[in-house]
XYZ file of C-alpha atoms in Angstrom:
520
model
C 111.216 70.435 149.816
C 111.657 70.630 146.031
C 111.001 67.730 143.662
C 114.711 67.656 142.807
C 115.630 67.375 146.501
C 113.142 64.554 147.015
C 114.551 62.758 143.990
C 118.105 63.181 145.295
C 117.117 61.690 148.655
C 115.418 58.781 146.867
C 118.569 58.081 144.873
C 120.796 58.307 147.973
C 118.550 56.014 150.016
C 118.594 53.332 147.358
C 122.378 53.591 147.090
C 122.723 53.110 150.867
C 120.419 50.092 150.712
C 122.586 48.496 148.055
C 125.731 49.279 150.034
C 124.260 47.704 153.154
C 123.256 44.632 151.199
C 126.841 44.278 149.927
C 128.191 43.221 153.349
C 130.036 39.855 153.199
C 127.849 36.766 153.378
C 128.469 33.039 153.119
C 128.464 31.961 149.464
C 125.362 30.109 148.332
C 125.846 27.921 145.265
C 122.142 28.081 144.424
C 122.291 31.855 144.500
C 125.536 31.884 142.507
C 124.344 29.684 139.688
C 120.563 29.467 140.063
C 117.779 31.360 138.349
C 118.007 34.225 140.812
C 121.490 35.253 139.683
C 121.430 34.548 136.000
C 121.847 37.606 133.789
C 118.658 39.354 132.841
C 117.119 38.251 129.546
C 117.623 40.431 126.498
C 114.707 40.424 124.042
C 115.477 40.820 120.380
C 113.075 42.195 117.794
C 112.292 38.718 116.553
C 110.624 37.915 119.844
C 113.387 35.592 121.068
C 114.815 35.949 124.553
C 118.542 35.763 125.026
C 119.181 34.337 128.462
C 122.491 34.140 130.232
C 125.103 31.507 129.451
C 124.108 29.824 132.681
C 120.512 29.672 131.533
C 121.594 28.357 128.144
C 123.578 25.638 129.860
C 120.555 24.532 131.846
C 118.437 24.399 128.697
C 121.078 22.416 126.828
C 121.481 19.868 129.592
C 117.787 19.385 130.120
C 116.444 19.498 126.601
C 118.944 19.722 123.789
C 121.703 17.227 124.515
C 122.251 14.738 121.692
C 121.215 11.102 122.229
C 124.099 8.931 123.336
C 123.855 5.387 121.952
C 125.890 2.756 123.762
C 125.006 -0.354 121.748
C 126.673 0.162 118.344
C 130.298 0.293 117.257
C 130.407 4.059 116.581
C 128.878 4.903 119.930
C 131.255 2.544 121.674
C 134.267 4.036 119.934
C 133.175 7.566 120.871
C 131.817 6.701 124.287
C 132.790 8.551 127.427
C 134.562 5.423 128.654
C 136.814 5.438 125.576
C 137.481 9.184 125.337
C 137.220 10.052 129.011
C 134.461 12.620 128.320
C 131.357 13.061 126.185
C 131.161 16.619 124.827
C 127.732 16.124 123.239
C 126.165 14.763 126.404
C 127.633 17.361 128.758
C 126.621 20.228 126.478
C 130.091 21.614 125.771
C 129.582 20.853 122.061
C 126.315 20.939 120.086
C 125.489 19.008 116.957
C 123.307 21.930 115.687
C 124.818 25.152 117.060
C 123.237 27.605 114.567
C 119.625 28.763 114.401
C 118.274 31.013 111.639
C 115.019 32.927 111.908
C 113.425 36.305 111.677
C 110.348 38.500 111.488
C 108.388 39.953 108.571
C 106.369 42.933 109.807
C 104.064 44.659 107.301
C 102.140 47.743 108.464
C 99.580 49.980 106.804
C 98.170 53.136 108.309
C 96.467 56.346 107.315
C 95.090 59.460 108.978
C 91.729 61.113 108.477
C 91.483 64.900 108.638
C 88.309 66.915 109.029
C 89.615 69.460 106.541
C 90.307 67.364 103.454
C 88.683 64.642 101.377
C 89.442 60.990 102.224
C 91.335 60.637 98.953
C 93.913 63.137 100.198
C 94.514 61.429 103.554
C 98.164 60.650 104.231
C 99.046 56.967 104.026
C 102.106 54.857 104.725
C 102.893 51.142 104.333
C 106.264 50.331 105.958
C 107.678 46.831 105.605
C 110.271 45.568 108.058
C 112.134 42.283 107.573
C 114.484 41.097 110.326
C 116.747 38.083 109.778
C 118.859 36.711 112.595
C 121.651 34.162 113.053
C 121.908 32.703 116.560
C 125.035 30.601 117.149
C 125.541 28.657 120.392
C 128.496 26.293 119.896
C 128.476 25.424 123.602
C 126.868 26.489 126.843
C 129.350 29.311 127.513
C 129.567 31.118 124.171
C 126.864 32.693 122.037
C 126.870 34.978 118.989
C 123.818 36.798 117.634
C 123.378 38.920 114.489
C 120.138 40.630 113.376
C 119.959 42.629 110.135
C 116.890 44.664 109.191
C 115.513 45.607 105.787
C 113.085 48.552 105.727
C 111.021 49.522 102.702
C 107.951 51.703 102.169
C 106.288 51.645 98.728
C 104.538 54.952 99.503
C 107.921 56.747 99.530
C 110.462 57.411 96.834
C 114.143 56.423 96.881
C 114.957 59.459 99.047
C 112.465 58.315 101.703
C 110.009 61.109 100.869
C 106.290 60.518 100.251
C 105.822 59.637 96.592
C 102.437 61.378 96.408
C 103.288 64.397 98.541
C 100.727 63.640 101.260
C 99.914 66.878 103.031
C 100.094 65.469 106.549
C 103.242 63.407 106.069
C 105.264 65.503 108.518
C 102.666 64.740 111.174
C 103.032 60.991 110.622
C 106.784 61.283 111.106
C 106.828 63.609 114.103
C 103.795 63.187 116.274
C 101.621 60.197 115.473
C 101.058 56.945 117.289
C 102.209 54.950 114.271
C 105.667 56.336 113.461
C 109.032 54.800 114.445
C 110.849 52.293 112.291
C 114.260 52.420 113.883
C 115.757 54.711 111.214
C 115.919 58.450 110.818
C 113.859 60.342 108.285
C 115.783 61.027 105.096
C 117.280 57.531 104.790
C 117.326 55.773 101.446
C 114.348 53.605 100.527
C 114.777 50.662 100.733
C 117.505 50.592 103.364
C 119.303 47.897 105.330
C 120.469 48.498 108.892
C 122.130 46.409 111.578
C 119.967 45.983 114.647
C 122.115 43.622 116.728
C 125.521 41.939 116.416
C 127.058 40.676 119.632
C 129.121 37.921 121.225
C 128.396 36.688 124.746
C 130.705 34.600 126.933
C 131.512 34.087 130.603
C 134.691 34.434 132.615
C 134.987 31.488 135.002
C 131.151 31.503 135.181
C 131.371 34.505 137.514
C 131.300 37.394 135.045
C 129.200 37.492 131.875
C 130.459 39.627 129.004
C 128.498 40.824 125.955
C 130.414 42.706 123.262
C 128.816 44.406 120.272
C 125.593 46.071 119.104
C 122.878 45.040 121.570
C 119.657 45.998 123.355
C 119.892 46.993 127.018
C 116.935 48.670 128.734
C 116.943 50.119 132.244
C 113.997 51.379 134.285
C 110.511 50.213 135.229
C 108.162 52.702 133.526
C 105.588 51.310 131.088
C 104.754 54.516 129.186
C 107.678 56.810 130.017
C 111.201 55.624 130.717
C 113.572 58.526 131.548
C 116.264 56.212 133.020
C 116.620 54.300 129.751
C 119.966 56.073 129.376
C 121.616 53.548 127.053
C 119.171 54.139 124.180
C 119.156 57.695 122.862
C 115.939 57.347 120.832
C 112.868 57.445 123.056
C 110.352 54.610 122.874
C 106.987 55.329 121.245
C 104.683 54.016 124.018
C 101.759 53.475 121.641
C 103.637 51.083 119.375
C 102.966 47.374 120.078
C 106.641 46.527 119.450
C 109.919 48.260 120.252
C 111.434 48.997 116.821
C 114.485 50.900 118.044
C 117.937 49.717 116.979
C 120.576 48.399 119.347
C 123.668 50.314 120.462
C 127.302 49.213 120.426
C 128.745 48.615 123.867
C 130.748 46.258 126.054
C 128.617 45.006 128.953
C 129.996 43.082 131.916
C 127.541 41.581 134.397
C 128.634 40.143 137.730
C 126.170 38.337 140.012
C 127.127 38.961 143.638
C 127.876 35.700 145.432
C 125.561 34.881 148.313
C 123.055 37.626 147.471
C 120.126 36.330 145.464
C 119.011 38.698 142.722
C 121.950 41.086 143.167
C 123.899 42.043 140.051
C 126.527 44.612 139.157
C 126.938 45.941 135.613
C 129.798 47.871 134.010
C 129.298 49.207 130.468
C 131.526 50.929 127.913
C 129.562 52.923 125.278
C 131.084 53.033 121.785
C 128.427 54.673 119.585
C 125.968 56.310 121.911
C 124.857 58.708 120.527
C 127.671 59.200 117.966
C 130.372 56.707 116.888
C 133.460 56.984 119.087
C 136.568 57.216 116.902
C 138.891 57.911 119.858
C 139.114 56.756 123.451
C 138.116 60.194 124.674
C 134.797 59.984 122.802
C 133.635 56.809 124.544
C 131.148 56.740 127.404
C 130.581 54.541 130.412
C 127.811 53.290 132.658
C 127.335 51.420 135.920
C 124.303 49.756 137.460
C 123.618 47.851 140.679
C 120.366 45.994 141.334
C 119.102 43.824 144.159
C 116.064 42.290 145.844
C 115.034 43.657 149.232
C 111.902 42.520 151.108
C 110.288 41.499 147.845
C 111.105 44.764 146.070
C 113.399 45.039 143.056
C 115.720 48.039 143.442
C 118.285 49.515 141.063
C 120.620 52.504 140.836
C 122.690 53.509 137.826
C 124.863 56.233 136.346
C 126.007 57.051 132.798
C 128.569 59.503 131.494
C 129.350 60.438 127.885
C 132.153 62.476 126.365
C 131.395 66.184 126.534
C 128.226 65.721 128.596
C 127.379 65.850 132.275
C 126.738 62.542 134.076
C 123.176 61.349 134.553
C 121.929 59.246 137.457
C 118.939 56.958 137.824
C 117.069 54.904 140.391
C 114.126 52.544 139.962
C 112.007 50.174 141.992
C 109.207 47.678 141.504
C 107.319 46.101 144.375
C 103.989 44.448 145.207
C 101.584 46.449 147.385
C 98.880 44.011 148.399
C 97.040 43.073 145.179
C 98.734 45.898 143.271
C 102.140 46.291 141.639
C 103.833 49.642 142.242
C 106.760 50.907 140.184
C 108.743 54.126 139.982
C 111.880 55.522 138.445
C 113.765 58.780 138.724
C 116.389 60.351 136.463
C 118.629 63.161 137.709
C 120.536 65.131 135.070
C 123.551 66.853 136.572
C 125.298 69.953 135.261
C 124.336 73.502 134.362
C 122.828 75.430 131.473
C 119.801 73.330 130.509
C 117.472 75.306 128.200
C 114.085 76.569 129.349
C 112.320 77.902 126.242
C 110.030 80.934 126.592
C 107.744 82.301 123.846
C 108.185 85.940 122.784
C 106.323 88.310 120.494
C 108.569 89.385 117.590
C 108.890 93.041 116.637
C 109.997 94.733 113.451
C 109.775 93.625 109.813
C 110.958 90.202 108.609
C 111.293 88.616 112.062
C 113.743 85.729 112.333
C 113.070 82.449 114.116
C 115.184 83.563 117.081
C 112.906 86.575 117.631
C 109.975 84.281 118.499
C 111.527 82.810 121.646
C 114.029 83.265 124.422
C 116.052 80.747 126.419
C 116.498 80.844 130.175
C 119.214 78.615 131.572
C 118.402 76.322 134.487
C 120.917 74.391 136.558
C 120.866 70.754 137.576
C 120.034 68.414 138.990
C 117.129 68.213 136.543
C 114.309 65.944 137.681
C 112.432 63.441 135.485
C 110.254 61.083 137.550
C 107.746 58.317 136.837
C 105.360 56.581 139.232
C 102.770 53.969 138.338
C 100.541 51.253 139.685
C 98.928 48.251 138.001
C 96.437 45.561 138.953
C 95.991 42.102 137.411
C 92.588 40.466 137.628
C 90.480 37.780 135.914
C 87.774 39.487 133.883
C 86.138 36.111 133.318
C 87.004 32.442 133.886
C 90.520 31.687 132.659
C 90.959 35.165 131.156
C 93.320 37.786 132.587
C 93.357 41.568 132.321
C 95.651 44.337 133.566
C 94.691 47.916 134.365
C 97.206 50.567 135.301
C 97.897 54.268 135.725
C 101.131 56.205 135.355
C 102.335 59.772 135.985
C 105.396 61.488 134.499
C 107.019 64.737 135.664
C 109.509 66.265 133.217
C 111.303 69.379 134.456
C 112.696 70.032 130.953
C 109.230 70.151 129.366
C 107.354 73.216 128.160
C 104.029 74.400 129.555
C 102.514 75.862 126.386
C 101.740 74.401 122.956
C 102.950 77.696 121.450
C 106.539 76.493 121.863
C 106.102 73.304 119.850
C 106.641 74.815 116.352
C 109.835 76.500 117.568
C 111.156 73.266 119.093
C 110.380 71.425 115.846
C 112.300 74.001 113.785
C 115.211 73.847 116.235
C 115.342 70.033 116.137
C 114.387 69.705 119.817
C 111.057 67.897 119.349
C 110.791 64.516 121.109
C 107.233 63.095 121.101
C 105.794 62.215 124.530
C 108.606 64.126 126.289
C 107.631 67.726 125.434
C 105.343 68.647 128.351
C 106.101 69.069 132.036
C 103.305 66.824 133.333
C 101.703 63.716 131.803
C 99.265 61.056 132.921
C 98.211 57.732 131.419
C 95.617 55.036 132.025
C 95.962 51.717 130.227
C 94.045 48.443 130.032
C 95.038 45.163 128.392
C 93.021 41.942 128.307
C 93.005 38.476 126.807
C 90.203 37.973 124.313
C 87.180 35.728 124.932
C 88.100 33.178 122.229
C 88.630 29.625 123.434
C 92.212 29.348 122.154
C 93.345 32.649 123.745
C 94.606 33.874 120.382
C 93.255 37.440 120.667
C 94.318 40.369 122.821
C 93.054 43.911 123.344
C 95.016 46.916 124.568
C 93.675 50.414 125.313
C 96.121 53.260 125.985
C 95.135 56.786 127.050
C 97.804 59.505 127.347
C 97.231 63.126 128.378
C 99.694 65.991 128.228
C 98.533 67.828 131.347
C 100.646 70.866 130.466
C 98.953 71.779 127.175
C 95.650 69.866 127.529
C 96.041 67.564 124.506
C 95.399 63.810 124.575
C 95.440 60.616 122.514
C 93.637 57.284 122.969
C 94.539 54.172 121.006
C 92.842 50.753 120.893
C 94.877 47.801 119.584
C 93.573 44.354 118.634
C 95.826 41.378 117.840
C 94.886 37.911 116.635
C 97.328 35.011 116.345
C 96.704 33.146 113.086
C 98.280 29.856 112.004
C 100.678 29.766 114.996
C 103.321 32.037 113.409
C 101.269 34.856 111.864
C 99.756 37.686 113.935
C 97.165 40.102 112.539
C 96.867 43.502 114.176
C 94.534 46.467 113.798
C 94.216 49.718 115.688
C 92.502 53.073 115.828
C 93.809 56.216 117.527
C 91.858 59.369 118.378
C 93.532 62.738 119.066
C 91.634 65.352 121.044
C 92.004 68.205 123.492
C 93.814 71.482 122.806
C 94.170 71.997 119.021
C 97.842 72.320 118.164
C 98.880 70.608 121.394
C 101.491 67.888 121.351
C 99.028 64.986 121.245
C 96.469 66.769 119.027
C 99.107 68.036 116.676
C 98.645 70.766 114.065
C 101.031 73.305 112.616
C 100.150 76.716 111.196
C 103.107 79.070 111.037
C 103.753 82.151 108.894
C 106.754 82.683 106.668
C 109.755 83.546 108.840
C 112.896 85.500 108.076
C 113.984 87.848 105.308
C 113.061 87.057 101.702
C 116.054 85.847 99.689
C 115.695 85.353 95.922
C 111.941 85.613 96.299
C 111.685 82.977 99.082
C 111.490 83.453 102.846
C 114.122 81.793 105.037
C 111.454 79.494 106.483
C 108.313 79.179 104.331
C 104.807 79.188 105.767
C 103.654 75.755 106.967
C 100.096 74.528 107.409
C 99.599 70.995 108.697
C 95.963 70.259 109.577
C 95.056 68.416 112.773
C 94.387 64.703 112.378
C 91.688 63.536 114.790
C 91.706 59.874 113.697
C 94.367 57.385 112.646
C 93.721 53.783 111.645
C 96.069 50.959 110.798
C 96.551 47.244 110.244
C 99.544 44.922 110.337
C 100.728 41.381 109.683
C 103.648 39.982 111.665
C 105.213 36.645 110.730
C 107.786 35.143 113.087
C 109.824 32.204 111.865
């Protein structure tokens, strides 16, 4: 049985499970309004968690209600007995509905090549400043806006390296330190909108979020092929997710009487391109539930002009271990399978270096992983895990990478057919638990390249976090994770210049970096 067939059966089985679970049951108020059925939290880049309106109501009632004084004249005149209700005490009105905060995230990193002097090593120093407004006028309405300023003093106003660092293209395309949430070629500095949404409920049974927001599906830690709602892939070596939100209308409906069961309907308005007509919009659906201790989910997304994609994911304990898996099935026909060719004749063009075979769906992208939490010493926890990723759309040879870069088809960590990862994270030995260590090892099994990165973080002064890291690239030279580029001039010479000039980007075995992150 093929991998695609196995994946299809997995998706169908999960769908049948959810259908069986949807049989009528007696309503349970605890399940309807308790923690098990509240909408999933949405984390913003400032480190704050946006819970559901139901969760906000519980927090307001328990911790944020204004003091009600019954002994003075003002309190008596505005008392519940006089007015018939007390909006401050019941949480329907807040005396301080707006919170303002943000994050200042300053990074510095450089690479070290074996083939050049340290003074010529490429360097970058991106600064990211997020400022958010969080308005909660009552327990059923919330508005959130997060704007982001990005500036790098090592680049000019056109977002190009001011000193012409020779390995700059490597830092943008293949390193463990790139990803700022904006595309290369933006102005410098630049301001972008990360999130801007309004959340409210309909009769406390449906929860609606409208606007630019973060929604992540799937269970993978390193690879996440079912994260359909975010076009840009996550850099798994980054300590923080710096991707921008997407504009959508999300409706979440907890299923009455079924703890942990939720249905989601989503309209996509700018994913991946802005929709200026109804026909350009997209849509998504997701169902998730709890079954025998396992968290199960199935989803589907369709976009204008594209074939639908389907996903399934699960997470469950297996004795002392946690097992997780997800599978994406891409329907449709005509997916490209790139094959290297040897050009013939003078002045070969880029197209003469490769051919494209068409393969038909469903296309399989699958992740499976396992993790184990353990105390490495008294009162100190650690997590070790392993993960495997199969990508049917990947290429088997590093020879194809330059072609995919020129054709704009290069997506780091999603270029090979087979990947594996081992990761370890641990709390530091300091008494206050202010330090953490994280070791990530990723191998592209298809081309034999690999990268290992060690991160250290230290919480200073409650709000300020210092970070440092070192990454080592090894394995097949020129492979995806040990990147190098050495290509000849391609195409006919026009006005003394070839169509594509020769490119020589040396391999970078070591990267180092530091950061400061202030949350306020």
